[in-house]
mmCIF file of C-alpha atoms in Angstrom:
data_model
loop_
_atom_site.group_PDB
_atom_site.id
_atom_site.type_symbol
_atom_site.label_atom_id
_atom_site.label_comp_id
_atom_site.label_asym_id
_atom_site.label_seq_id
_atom_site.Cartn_x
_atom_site.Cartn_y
_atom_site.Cartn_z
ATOM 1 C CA UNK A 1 117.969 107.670 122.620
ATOM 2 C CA UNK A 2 115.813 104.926 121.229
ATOM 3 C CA UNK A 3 115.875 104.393 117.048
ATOM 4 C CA UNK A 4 114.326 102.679 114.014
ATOM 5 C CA UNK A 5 115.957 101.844 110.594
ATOM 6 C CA UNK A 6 114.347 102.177 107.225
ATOM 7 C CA UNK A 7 117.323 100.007 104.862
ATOM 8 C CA UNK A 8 118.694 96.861 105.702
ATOM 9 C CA UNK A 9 122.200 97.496 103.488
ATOM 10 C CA UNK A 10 125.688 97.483 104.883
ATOM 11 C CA UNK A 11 125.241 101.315 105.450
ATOM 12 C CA UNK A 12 122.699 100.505 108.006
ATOM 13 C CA UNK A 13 124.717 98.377 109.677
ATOM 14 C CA UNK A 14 127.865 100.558 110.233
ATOM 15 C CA UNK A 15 124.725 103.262 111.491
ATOM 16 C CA UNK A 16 123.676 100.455 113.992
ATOM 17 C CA UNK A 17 127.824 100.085 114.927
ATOM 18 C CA UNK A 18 128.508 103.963 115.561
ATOM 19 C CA UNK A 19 125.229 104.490 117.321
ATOM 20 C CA UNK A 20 126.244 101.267 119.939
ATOM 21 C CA UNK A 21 130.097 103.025 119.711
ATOM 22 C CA UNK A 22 129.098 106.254 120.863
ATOM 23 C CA UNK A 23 126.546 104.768 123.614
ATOM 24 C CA UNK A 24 124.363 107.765 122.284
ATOM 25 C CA UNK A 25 121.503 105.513 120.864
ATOM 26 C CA UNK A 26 120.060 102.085 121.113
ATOM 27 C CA UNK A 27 118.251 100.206 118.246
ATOM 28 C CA UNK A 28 114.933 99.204 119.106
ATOM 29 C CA UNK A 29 113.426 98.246 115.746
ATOM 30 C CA UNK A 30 113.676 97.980 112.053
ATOM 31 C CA UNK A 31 111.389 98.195 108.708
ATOM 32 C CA UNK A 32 112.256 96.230 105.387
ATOM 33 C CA UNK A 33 109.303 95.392 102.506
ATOM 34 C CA UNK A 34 110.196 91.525 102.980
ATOM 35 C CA UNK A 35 109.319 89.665 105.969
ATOM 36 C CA UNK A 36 112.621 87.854 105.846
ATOM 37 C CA UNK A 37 114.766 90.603 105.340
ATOM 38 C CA UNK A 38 113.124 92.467 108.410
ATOM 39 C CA UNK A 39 113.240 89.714 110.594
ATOM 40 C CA UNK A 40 116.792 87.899 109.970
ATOM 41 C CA UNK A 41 117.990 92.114 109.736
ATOM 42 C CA UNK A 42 116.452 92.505 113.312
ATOM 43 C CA UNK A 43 118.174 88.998 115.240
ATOM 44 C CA UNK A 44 121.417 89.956 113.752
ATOM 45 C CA UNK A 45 121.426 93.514 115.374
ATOM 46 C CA UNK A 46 119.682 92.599 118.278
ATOM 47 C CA UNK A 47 116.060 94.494 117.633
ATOM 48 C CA UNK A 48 113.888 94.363 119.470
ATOM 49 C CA UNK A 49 111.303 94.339 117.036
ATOM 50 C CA UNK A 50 110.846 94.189 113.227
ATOM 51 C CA UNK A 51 108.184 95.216 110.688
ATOM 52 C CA UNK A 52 106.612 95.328 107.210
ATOM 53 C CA UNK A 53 104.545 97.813 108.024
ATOM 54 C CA UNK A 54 105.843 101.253 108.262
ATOM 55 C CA UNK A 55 103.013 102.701 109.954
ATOM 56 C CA UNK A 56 102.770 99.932 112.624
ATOM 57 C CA UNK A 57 106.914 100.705 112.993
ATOM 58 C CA UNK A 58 106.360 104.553 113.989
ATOM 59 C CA UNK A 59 103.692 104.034 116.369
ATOM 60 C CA UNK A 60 106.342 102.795 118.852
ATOM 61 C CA UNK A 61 108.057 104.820 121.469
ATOM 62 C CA UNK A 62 111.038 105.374 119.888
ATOM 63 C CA UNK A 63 113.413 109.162 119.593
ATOM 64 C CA UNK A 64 114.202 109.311 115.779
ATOM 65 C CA UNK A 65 114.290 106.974 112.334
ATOM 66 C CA UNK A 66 117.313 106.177 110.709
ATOM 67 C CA UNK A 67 116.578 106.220 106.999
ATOM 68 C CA UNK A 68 119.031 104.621 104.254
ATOM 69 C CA UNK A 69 116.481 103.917 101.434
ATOM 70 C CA UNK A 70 116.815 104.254 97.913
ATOM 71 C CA UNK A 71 117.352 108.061 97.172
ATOM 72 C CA UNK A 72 114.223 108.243 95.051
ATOM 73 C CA UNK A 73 112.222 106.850 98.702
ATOM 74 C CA UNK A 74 114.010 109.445 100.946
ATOM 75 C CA UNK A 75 111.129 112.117 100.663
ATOM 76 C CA UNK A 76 108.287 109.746 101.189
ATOM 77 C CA UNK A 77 109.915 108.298 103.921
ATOM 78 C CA UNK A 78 111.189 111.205 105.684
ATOM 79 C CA UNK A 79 107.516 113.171 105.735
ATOM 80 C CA UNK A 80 106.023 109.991 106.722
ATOM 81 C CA UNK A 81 108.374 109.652 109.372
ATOM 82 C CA UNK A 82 107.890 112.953 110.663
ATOM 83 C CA UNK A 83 103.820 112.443 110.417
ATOM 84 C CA UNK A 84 104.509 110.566 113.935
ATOM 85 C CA UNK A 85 106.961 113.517 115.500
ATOM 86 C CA UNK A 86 109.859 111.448 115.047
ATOM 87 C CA UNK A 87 112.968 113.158 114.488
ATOM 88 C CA UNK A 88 114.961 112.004 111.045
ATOM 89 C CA UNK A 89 118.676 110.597 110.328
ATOM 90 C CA UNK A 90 119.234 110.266 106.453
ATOM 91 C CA UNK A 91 121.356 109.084 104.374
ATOM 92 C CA UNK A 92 122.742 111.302 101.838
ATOM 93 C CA UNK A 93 121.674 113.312 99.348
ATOM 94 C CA UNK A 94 118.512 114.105 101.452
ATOM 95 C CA UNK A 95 116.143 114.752 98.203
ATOM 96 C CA UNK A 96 117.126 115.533 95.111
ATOM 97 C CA UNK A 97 114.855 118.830 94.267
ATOM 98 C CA UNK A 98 114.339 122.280 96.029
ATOM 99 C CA UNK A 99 110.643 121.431 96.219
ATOM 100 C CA UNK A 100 110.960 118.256 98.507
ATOM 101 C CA UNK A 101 113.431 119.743 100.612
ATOM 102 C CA UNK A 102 111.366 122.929 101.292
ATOM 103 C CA UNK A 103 108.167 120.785 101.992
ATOM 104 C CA UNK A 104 110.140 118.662 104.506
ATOM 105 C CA UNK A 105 111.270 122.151 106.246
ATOM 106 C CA UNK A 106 107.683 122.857 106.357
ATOM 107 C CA UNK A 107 106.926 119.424 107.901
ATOM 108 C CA UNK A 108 109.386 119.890 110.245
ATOM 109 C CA UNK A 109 108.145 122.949 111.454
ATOM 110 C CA UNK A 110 104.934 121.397 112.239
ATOM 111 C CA UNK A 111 105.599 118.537 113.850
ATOM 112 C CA UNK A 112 108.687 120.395 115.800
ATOM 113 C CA UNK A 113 111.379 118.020 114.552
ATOM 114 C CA UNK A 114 114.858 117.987 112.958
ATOM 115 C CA UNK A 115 116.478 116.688 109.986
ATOM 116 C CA UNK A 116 120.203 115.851 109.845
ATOM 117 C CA UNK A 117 122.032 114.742 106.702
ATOM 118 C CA UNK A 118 124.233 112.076 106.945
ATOM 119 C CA UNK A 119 127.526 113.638 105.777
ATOM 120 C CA UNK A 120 129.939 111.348 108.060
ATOM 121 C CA UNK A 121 133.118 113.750 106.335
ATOM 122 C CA UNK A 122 131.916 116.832 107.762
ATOM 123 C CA UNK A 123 132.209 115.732 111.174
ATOM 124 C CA UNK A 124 135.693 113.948 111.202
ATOM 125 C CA UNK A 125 138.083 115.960 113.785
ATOM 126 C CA UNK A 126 140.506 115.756 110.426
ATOM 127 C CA UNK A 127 137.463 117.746 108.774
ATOM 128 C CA UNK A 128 137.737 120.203 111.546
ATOM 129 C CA UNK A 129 141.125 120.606 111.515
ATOM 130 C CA UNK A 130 141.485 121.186 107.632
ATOM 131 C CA UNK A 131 138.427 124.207 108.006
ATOM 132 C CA UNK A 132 140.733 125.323 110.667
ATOM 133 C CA UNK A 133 143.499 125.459 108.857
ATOM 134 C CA UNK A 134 142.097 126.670 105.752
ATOM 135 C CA UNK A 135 142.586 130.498 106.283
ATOM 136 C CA UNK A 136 146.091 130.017 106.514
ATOM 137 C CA UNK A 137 146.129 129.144 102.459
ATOM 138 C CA UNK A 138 145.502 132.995 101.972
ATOM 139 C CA UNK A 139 143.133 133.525 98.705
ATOM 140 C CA UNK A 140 142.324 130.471 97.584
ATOM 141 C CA UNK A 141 142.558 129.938 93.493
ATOM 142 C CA UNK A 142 142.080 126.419 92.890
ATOM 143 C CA UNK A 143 140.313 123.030 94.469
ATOM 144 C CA UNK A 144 140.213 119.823 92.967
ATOM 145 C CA UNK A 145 138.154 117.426 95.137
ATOM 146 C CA UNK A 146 137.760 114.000 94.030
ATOM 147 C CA UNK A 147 135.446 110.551 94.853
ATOM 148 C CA UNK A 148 136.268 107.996 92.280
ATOM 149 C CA UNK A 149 135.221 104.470 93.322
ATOM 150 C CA UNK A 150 134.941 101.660 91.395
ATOM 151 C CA UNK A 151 131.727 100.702 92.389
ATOM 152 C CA UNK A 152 130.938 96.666 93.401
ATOM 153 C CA UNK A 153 127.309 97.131 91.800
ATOM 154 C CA UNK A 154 128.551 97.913 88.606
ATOM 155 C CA UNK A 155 129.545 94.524 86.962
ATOM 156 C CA UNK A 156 125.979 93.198 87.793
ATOM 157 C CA UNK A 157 125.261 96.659 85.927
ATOM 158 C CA UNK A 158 127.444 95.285 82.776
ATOM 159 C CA UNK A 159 125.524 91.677 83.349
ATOM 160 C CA UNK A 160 122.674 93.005 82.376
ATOM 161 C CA UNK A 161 120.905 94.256 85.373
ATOM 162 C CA UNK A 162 120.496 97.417 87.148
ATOM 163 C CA UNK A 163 120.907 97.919 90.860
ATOM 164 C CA UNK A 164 119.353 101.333 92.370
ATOM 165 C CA UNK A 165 122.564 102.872 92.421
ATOM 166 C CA UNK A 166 123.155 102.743 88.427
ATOM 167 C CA UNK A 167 119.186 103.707 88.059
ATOM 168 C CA UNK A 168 117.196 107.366 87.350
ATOM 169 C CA UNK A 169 113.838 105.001 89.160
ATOM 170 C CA UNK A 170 115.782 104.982 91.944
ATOM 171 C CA UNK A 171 117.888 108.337 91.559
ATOM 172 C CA UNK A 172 121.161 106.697 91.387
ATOM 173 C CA UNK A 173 124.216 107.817 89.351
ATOM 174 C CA UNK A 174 127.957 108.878 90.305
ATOM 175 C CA UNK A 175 126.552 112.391 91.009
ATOM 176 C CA UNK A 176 124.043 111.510 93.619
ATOM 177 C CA UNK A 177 125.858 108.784 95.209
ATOM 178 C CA UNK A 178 129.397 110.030 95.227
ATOM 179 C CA UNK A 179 129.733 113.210 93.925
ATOM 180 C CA UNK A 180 127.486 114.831 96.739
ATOM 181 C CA UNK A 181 130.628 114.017 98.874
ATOM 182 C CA UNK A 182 132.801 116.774 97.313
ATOM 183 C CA UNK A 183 130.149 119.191 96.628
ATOM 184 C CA UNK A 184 128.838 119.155 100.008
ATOM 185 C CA UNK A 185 132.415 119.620 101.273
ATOM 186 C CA UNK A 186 132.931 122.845 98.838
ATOM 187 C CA UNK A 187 129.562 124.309 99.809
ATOM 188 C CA UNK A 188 130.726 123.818 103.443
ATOM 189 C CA UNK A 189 133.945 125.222 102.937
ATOM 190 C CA UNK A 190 133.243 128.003 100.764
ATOM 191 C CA UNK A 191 129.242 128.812 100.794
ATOM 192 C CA UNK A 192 126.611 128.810 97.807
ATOM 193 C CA UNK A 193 128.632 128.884 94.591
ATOM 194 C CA UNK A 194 127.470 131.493 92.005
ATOM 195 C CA UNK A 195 127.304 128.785 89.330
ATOM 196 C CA UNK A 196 127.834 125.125 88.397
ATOM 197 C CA UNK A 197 128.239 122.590 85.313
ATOM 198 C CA UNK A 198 128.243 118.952 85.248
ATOM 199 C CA UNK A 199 129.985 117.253 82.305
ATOM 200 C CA UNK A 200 128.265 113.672 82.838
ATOM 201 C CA UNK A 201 129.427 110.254 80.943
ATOM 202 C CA UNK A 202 126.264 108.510 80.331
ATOM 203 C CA UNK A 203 125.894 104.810 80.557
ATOM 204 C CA UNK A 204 123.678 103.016 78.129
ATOM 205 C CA UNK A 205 120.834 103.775 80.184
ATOM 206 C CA UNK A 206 121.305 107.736 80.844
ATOM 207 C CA UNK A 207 122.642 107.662 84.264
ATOM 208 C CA UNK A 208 125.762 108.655 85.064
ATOM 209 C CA UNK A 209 128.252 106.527 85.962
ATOM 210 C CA UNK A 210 131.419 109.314 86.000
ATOM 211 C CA UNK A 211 131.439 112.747 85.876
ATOM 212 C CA UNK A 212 133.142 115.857 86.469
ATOM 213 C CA UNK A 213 131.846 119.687 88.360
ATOM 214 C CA UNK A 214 132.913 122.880 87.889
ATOM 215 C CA UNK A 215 131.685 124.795 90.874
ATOM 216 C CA UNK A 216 132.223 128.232 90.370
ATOM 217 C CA UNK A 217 133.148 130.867 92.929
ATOM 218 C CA UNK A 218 134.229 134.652 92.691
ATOM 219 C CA UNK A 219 137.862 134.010 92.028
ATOM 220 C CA UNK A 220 138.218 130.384 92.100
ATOM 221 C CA UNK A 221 136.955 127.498 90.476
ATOM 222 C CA UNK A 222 136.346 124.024 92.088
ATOM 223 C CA UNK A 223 136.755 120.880 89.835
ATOM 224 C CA UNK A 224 135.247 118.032 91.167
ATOM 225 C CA UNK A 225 135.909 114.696 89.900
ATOM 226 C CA UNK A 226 133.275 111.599 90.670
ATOM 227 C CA UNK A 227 132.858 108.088 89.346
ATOM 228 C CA UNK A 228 131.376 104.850 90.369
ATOM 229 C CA UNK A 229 132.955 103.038 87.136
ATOM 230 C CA UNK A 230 136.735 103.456 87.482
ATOM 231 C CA UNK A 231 139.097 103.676 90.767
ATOM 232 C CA UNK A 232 141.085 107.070 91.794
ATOM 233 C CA UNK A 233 144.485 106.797 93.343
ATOM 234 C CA UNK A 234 145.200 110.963 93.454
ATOM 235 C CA UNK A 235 144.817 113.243 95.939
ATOM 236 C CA UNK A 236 142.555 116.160 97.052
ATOM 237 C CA UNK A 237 143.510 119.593 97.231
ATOM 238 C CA UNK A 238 142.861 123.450 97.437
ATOM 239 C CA UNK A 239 145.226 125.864 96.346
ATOM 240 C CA UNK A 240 146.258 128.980 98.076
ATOM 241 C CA UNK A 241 148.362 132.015 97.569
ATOM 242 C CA UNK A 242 150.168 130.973 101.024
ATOM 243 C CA UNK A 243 150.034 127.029 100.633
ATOM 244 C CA UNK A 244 148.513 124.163 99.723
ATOM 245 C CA UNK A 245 146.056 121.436 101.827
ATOM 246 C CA UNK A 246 146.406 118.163 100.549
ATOM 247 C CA UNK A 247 143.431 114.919 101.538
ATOM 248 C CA UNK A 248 144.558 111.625 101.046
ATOM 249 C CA UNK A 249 140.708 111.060 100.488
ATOM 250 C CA UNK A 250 137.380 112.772 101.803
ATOM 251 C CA UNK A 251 135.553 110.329 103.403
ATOM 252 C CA UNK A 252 137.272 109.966 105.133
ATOM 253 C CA UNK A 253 140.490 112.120 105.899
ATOM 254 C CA UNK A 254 143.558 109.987 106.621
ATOM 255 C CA UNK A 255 146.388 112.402 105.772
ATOM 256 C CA UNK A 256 145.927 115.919 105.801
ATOM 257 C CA UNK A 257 149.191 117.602 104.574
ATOM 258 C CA UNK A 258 149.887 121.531 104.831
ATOM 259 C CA UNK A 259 152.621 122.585 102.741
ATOM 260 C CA UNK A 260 153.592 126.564 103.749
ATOM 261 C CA UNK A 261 154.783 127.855 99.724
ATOM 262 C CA UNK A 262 157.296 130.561 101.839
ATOM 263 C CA UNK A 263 159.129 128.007 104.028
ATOM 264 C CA UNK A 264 158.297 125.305 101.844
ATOM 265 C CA UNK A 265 158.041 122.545 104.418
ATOM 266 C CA UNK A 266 155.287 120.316 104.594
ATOM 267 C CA UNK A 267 153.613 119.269 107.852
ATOM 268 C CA UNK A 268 151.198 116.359 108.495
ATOM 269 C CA UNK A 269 148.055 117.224 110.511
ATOM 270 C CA UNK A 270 145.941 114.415 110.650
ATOM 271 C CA UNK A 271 144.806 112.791 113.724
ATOM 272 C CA UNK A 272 144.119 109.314 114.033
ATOM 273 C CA UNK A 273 140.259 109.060 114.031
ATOM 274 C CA UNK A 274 137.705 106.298 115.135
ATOM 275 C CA UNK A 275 137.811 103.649 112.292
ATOM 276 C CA UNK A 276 134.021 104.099 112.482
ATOM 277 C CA UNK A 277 133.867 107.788 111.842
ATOM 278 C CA UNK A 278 130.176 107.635 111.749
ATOM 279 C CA UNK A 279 130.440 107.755 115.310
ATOM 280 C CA UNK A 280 131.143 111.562 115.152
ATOM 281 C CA UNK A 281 127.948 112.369 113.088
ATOM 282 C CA UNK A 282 125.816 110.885 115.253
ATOM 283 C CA UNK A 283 127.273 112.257 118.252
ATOM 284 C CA UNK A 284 126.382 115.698 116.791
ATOM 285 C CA UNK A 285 122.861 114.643 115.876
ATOM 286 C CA UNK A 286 122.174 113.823 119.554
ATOM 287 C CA UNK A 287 123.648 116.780 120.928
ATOM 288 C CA UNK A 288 121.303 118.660 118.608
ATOM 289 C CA UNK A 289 118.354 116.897 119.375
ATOM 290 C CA UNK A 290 119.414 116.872 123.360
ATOM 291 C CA UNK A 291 120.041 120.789 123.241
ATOM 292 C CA UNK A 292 117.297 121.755 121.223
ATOM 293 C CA UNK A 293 119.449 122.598 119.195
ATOM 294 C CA UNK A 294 117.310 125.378 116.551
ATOM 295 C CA UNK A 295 119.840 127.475 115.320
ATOM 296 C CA UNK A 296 122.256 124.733 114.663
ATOM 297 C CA UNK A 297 119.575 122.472 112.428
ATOM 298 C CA UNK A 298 118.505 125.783 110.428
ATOM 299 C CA UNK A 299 122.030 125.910 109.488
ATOM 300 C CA UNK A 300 122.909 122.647 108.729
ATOM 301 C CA UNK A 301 119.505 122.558 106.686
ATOM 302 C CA UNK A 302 120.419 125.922 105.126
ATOM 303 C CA UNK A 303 123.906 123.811 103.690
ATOM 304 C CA UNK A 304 121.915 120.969 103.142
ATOM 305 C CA UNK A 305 119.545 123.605 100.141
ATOM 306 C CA UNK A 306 122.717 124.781 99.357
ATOM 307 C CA UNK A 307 123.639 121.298 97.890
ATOM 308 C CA UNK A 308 120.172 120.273 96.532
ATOM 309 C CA UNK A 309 120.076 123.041 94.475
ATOM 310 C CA UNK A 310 123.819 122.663 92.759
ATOM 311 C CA UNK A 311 122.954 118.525 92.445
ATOM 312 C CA UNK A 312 119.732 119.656 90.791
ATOM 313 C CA UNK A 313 120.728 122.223 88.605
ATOM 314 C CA UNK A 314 123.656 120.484 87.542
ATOM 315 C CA UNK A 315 121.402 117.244 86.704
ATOM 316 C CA UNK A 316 118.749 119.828 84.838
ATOM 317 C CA UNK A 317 121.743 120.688 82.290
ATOM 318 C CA UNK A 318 121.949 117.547 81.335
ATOM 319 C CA UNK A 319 118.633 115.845 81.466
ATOM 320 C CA UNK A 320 119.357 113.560 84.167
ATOM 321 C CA UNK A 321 115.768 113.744 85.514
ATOM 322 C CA UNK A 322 114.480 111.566 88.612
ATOM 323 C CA UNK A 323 110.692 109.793 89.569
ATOM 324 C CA UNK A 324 108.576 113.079 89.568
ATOM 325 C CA UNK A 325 110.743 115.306 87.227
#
């Protein structure tokens, strides 16, 4: 399959490297606002072609777009993507409100297209193998997920500038950049929680640069604990009545340790994984789109609502309000 990029960041890149792994998909093209950017972007990647114009980027004959914008660009992009039947790979969080997501469903629709949400952790074999393994926990009564990251932006934050990531213009904050990471994987996991709560700290500017959710289930809770301003070192792990999983980290799973409370040994069951695990999500976006996959994008879209409405109604609480809010 032929694709475009919308972002020239180091995300992009490692997009470009899985697609090229997996021999799924071939970069023809790539957009960027600055002429340089777009062109010195498209000779080290080997494009084919580069633009500054959007428009004049669809028009080509390409499969699908590859979009790793700011967050607060994701929308635009994706319905104007779509506008020229192309079928969309984004970054996550897809949009941040119920609104944008439903319109782009309705888009969609019309222009007979999917959407896939780039959640490289949910399609790690290690992924697979801890929702595998999950019933053997018995009732669960406890998960504490956790994504804290020091992030490489933030001391230009502290100097006095503000990169998209630590900005509401550009819908940045811990929450939407690396708390989506556990939340997606409890939705997954467990299905639409019956409520949440976000206990934010604020940076100078409002956005959040640590935080920590309490999803809440029928008879469990899920703490999640996310932060681009400090650096984690614990584990991962959900709490059964049988046993406990244990995740070295989520994205992505190194070590996945099952410890059985009756026998109360403790087995390893990680695999070792492609370095590049992007490779594995977009091997399952080209199946989709090869198959025809309906019933399969429904439900990854119906997870992917699931998650926009916790990350918005967790952000509501607190004010944390994005371009259009």
């Amino acid at each position: 399959m032929k694709f475009s990029t919308i972002g020239t960041s180091w995300i992009t890149k490692s997009f470009i490297a899985a697609a090229n792994q997996s021999g799924k998909a071939n970069l023809t093209s790539v957009y960027s606002r600055s002429e340089e950017t777009a062109k010195e972007f498209a000779e080290k990647n080997e494009a084919k072609n580069w633009y500054t114009n959007l428009d004049a980027m669809l028009e080509e004959d390409t499969d699908f777009v590859y979009i790793a914008s700011p967050n607060s660009m994701h929308f635009e992009h994706i319905v104007k993507c779509m506008e020229y039947k192309k079928h969309i790979f984004c970054e996550k969080p897809l949009v941040y409100t119920r609104q944008q997501l439903d319109e782009m469903k309705g888009q969609a629709k019309k222009h007979d297209v999917f959407i896939f949400e780039g959640y490289r952790h949910l399609f790690s074999p290690n992924y697979k193998t801890l929702k595998n393994t999950l019933p053997k926990v018995g009732q669960v009564r406890s998960v504490l997920l956790q994504f804290i990251q020091y992030s490489s932006r933030y001391d230009t934050y502290k100097g006095g500038s503000v990169p998209n990531v630590f900005s509401k213009e550009f819908a940045g904050g811990a929450l939407m950049d690396l708390g989506v990471y556990p939340l997606s994987m409890a939705i997954d996991l467990f299905g639409e929680p019956e409520d949440i709560d976000y206990f934010p700290v604020l940076l100078s500017n409002g956005i959040d640069g640590s935080g920590t959710l309490i999803v809440t289930y029928a008879d469990f809770n899920v703490t999640i604990m996310c932060s681009k301003i400090a650096q984690g070192t614990v584990p991962s792990e959900i709490h059964g009545e049988n046993g406990t999983l244990t995740m070295d980290h989520l994205a992505p799973i190194q070590s996945l340790e099952w410890l059985d409370l009756k026998s109360k040994e403790t087995q390893e069951l990680a695999q070792t994984q492609h370095d590049l695990d992007m490779v594995y999500e977009v091997e399952t976006f080209v199946k989709m789109i090869e198959a025809n996959d309906s019933s399969y994008h429904n439900l990854l879209l119906e997870r992917s609502g699931h998650v926009v409405d916790g990350l918005e109604k967790a952000r509501r609480k607190q004010r944390i309000l994005f371009p259009g809010e």
